[in-house]
Amino acid sequence: MTDALDENRGGSMLEVAHAFDIEAVKERLSDAGGYEVVHSSPGLEIGVYVLVAPEPDRQQPHDDDEVYVVLEGQGVLDVEGKEVLLREGHALFVPAGAEHRFSGYEELSLLVIFERTPARAS
């Protein structure tokens, strides 16, 4: 693995390549559901979100733009009153601040990609 200088972090070293096991995270979350961050770097957060019925989606609007990629299952995402049917292989962009919630799923596994603005990037 190679390191590169990250000027956004005062010159500290960042890994150029970072592998993460999405399938292992899906398995870990498959019983109760939940969200787990698999990568975080300046400007970017990637996580795995698993929803298991009958537990409802309780998320609130986020401060950052995000993209959902359906890894497994199907469901409906309501974004600001517009319902979109999603199934494995689909992806959807949700702008920062938009009210959104998943429904109509039995088990839904998603890859979630957040664009972190510099003021909120960790």
Coordinates of C-alpha atoms in Angstrom, one line a residue:
M1 CA 0.0 0.0 0.0
T2 CA 1.3 3.5 -0.9
D3 CA 0.8 6.6 1.2
A4 CA 0.3 10.1 -0.1
L5 CA 0.6 13.5 1.6
D6 CA -2.7 15.0 2.5
E7 CA -2.5 18.8 2.5
N8 CA -6.0 19.1 4.0
R9 CA -4.8 17.4 7.2
G10 CA -1.7 19.5 7.8
G11 CA 0.6 17.3 5.8
S12 CA -0.3 13.9 7.5
M13 CA 0.0 10.8 5.5
L14 CA -3.1 9.2 4.0
E15 CA -3.4 5.7 2.5
V16 CA -3.7 5.8 -1.3
A17 CA -5.7 2.5 -1.4
H18 CA -8.1 1.4 1.3
A19 CA -10.0 -1.9 0.9
F20 CA -13.1 -2.7 2.9
D21 CA -15.3 -5.8 3.1
I22 CA -18.8 -4.8 2.3
E23 CA -20.2 -8.3 2.4
A24 CA -18.8 -8.9 6.0
V25 CA -20.5 -5.6 7.2
K26 CA -23.8 -6.7 5.5
E27 CA -23.6 -10.0 7.4
R28 CA -22.8 -8.3 10.7
L29 CA -25.8 -6.0 10.3
S30 CA -28.2 -8.6 8.8
D31 CA -30.0 -9.6 12.0
A32 CA -30.9 -6.2 13.5
G33 CA -30.0 -3.8 10.8
G34 CA -28.1 -0.6 11.3
Y35 CA -25.4 1.6 9.7
E36 CA -21.6 1.1 9.8
V37 CA -19.0 3.4 8.3
V38 CA -16.5 1.4 6.1
H39 CA -14.4 4.4 4.9
S40 CA -14.0 8.0 6.0
S41 CA -11.6 10.5 4.5
P42 CA -11.7 14.3 3.9
G43 CA -14.7 14.9 1.7
L44 CA -16.1 11.4 1.7
E45 CA -17.8 8.9 3.9
I46 CA -18.9 5.4 2.7
G47 CA -21.1 3.2 4.8
V48 CA -23.3 0.1 4.7
Y49 CA -26.9 0.6 5.8
V50 CA -29.1 -2.5 6.4
L51 CA -32.9 -2.2 7.0
V52 CA -34.8 -5.2 8.4
A53 CA -38.6 -5.3 8.6
P54 CA -40.6 -4.5 10.7
E55 CA -38.1 -2.0 12.0
P56 CA -38.8 1.4 10.3
D57 CA -36.3 3.7 8.7
R58 CA -35.7 6.4 11.3
Q59 CA -33.1 8.5 9.6
Q60 CA -33.3 12.3 9.5
P61 CA -32.2 14.7 6.7
H62 CA -28.5 14.9 6.3
D63 CA -26.2 17.9 6.0
D64 CA -24.4 16.4 3.0
D65 CA -25.4 15.1 -0.5
E66 CA -25.6 11.3 -0.6
V67 CA -25.9 8.4 -3.0
Y68 CA -27.6 5.1 -2.1
V69 CA -26.6 2.0 -4.1
V70 CA -28.9 -1.0 -3.5
L71 CA -26.7 -4.1 -2.8
E72 CA -29.5 -6.5 -2.0
G73 CA -33.3 -6.4 -1.7
Q74 CA -35.9 -3.9 -2.8
G75 CA -37.9 -1.2 -1.3
V76 CA -39.3 2.3 -1.8
L77 CA -37.5 5.5 -1.1
D78 CA -39.7 8.5 -0.5
V79 CA -37.7 11.7 -1.2
E80 CA -39.7 14.9 -0.4
G81 CA -43.0 13.2 -1.2
K82 CA -41.8 11.5 -4.4
E83 CA -41.7 7.7 -4.2
V84 CA -39.0 5.8 -6.1
L85 CA -39.0 2.0 -6.3
L86 CA -35.5 0.6 -5.8
R87 CA -34.1 -2.9 -6.3
E88 CA -30.7 -4.5 -6.5
G89 CA -28.4 -2.6 -8.8
H90 CA -30.3 0.7 -8.6
A91 CA -28.8 3.9 -7.2
L92 CA -30.3 7.2 -6.2
F93 CA -28.9 10.6 -5.4
V94 CA -30.5 12.5 -2.4
P95 CA -29.5 16.2 -2.0
A96 CA -28.4 17.6 1.4
G97 CA -31.3 18.5 3.6
A98 CA -34.0 16.5 1.8
E99 CA -36.5 14.6 3.8
H100 CA -36.2 10.9 2.8
R101 CA -37.2 7.5 4.2
F102 CA -37.2 3.9 3.0
S103 CA -40.3 1.7 3.3
G104 CA -41.8 -1.4 1.6
Y105 CA -38.8 -3.6 2.4
E106 CA -38.3 -6.9 4.1
E107 CA -34.5 -6.6 4.2
L108 CA -32.6 -4.0 2.3
S109 CA -28.9 -3.6 2.1
L110 CA -27.4 -0.3 0.8
L111 CA -24.0 1.2 0.1
V112 CA -24.2 4.8 1.2
I113 CA -21.8 7.5 -0.1
F114 CA -21.8 10.9 1.6
E115 CA -20.0 13.9 0.1
R116 CA -18.6 15.7 3.2
T117 CA -18.2 19.4 2.8
P118 CA -14.9 20.7 4.2
A119 CA -16.6 22.3 7.3
R120 CA -18.1 18.9 8.2
A121 CA -15.4 16.5 6.9
S122 CA -13.8 14.5 9.7

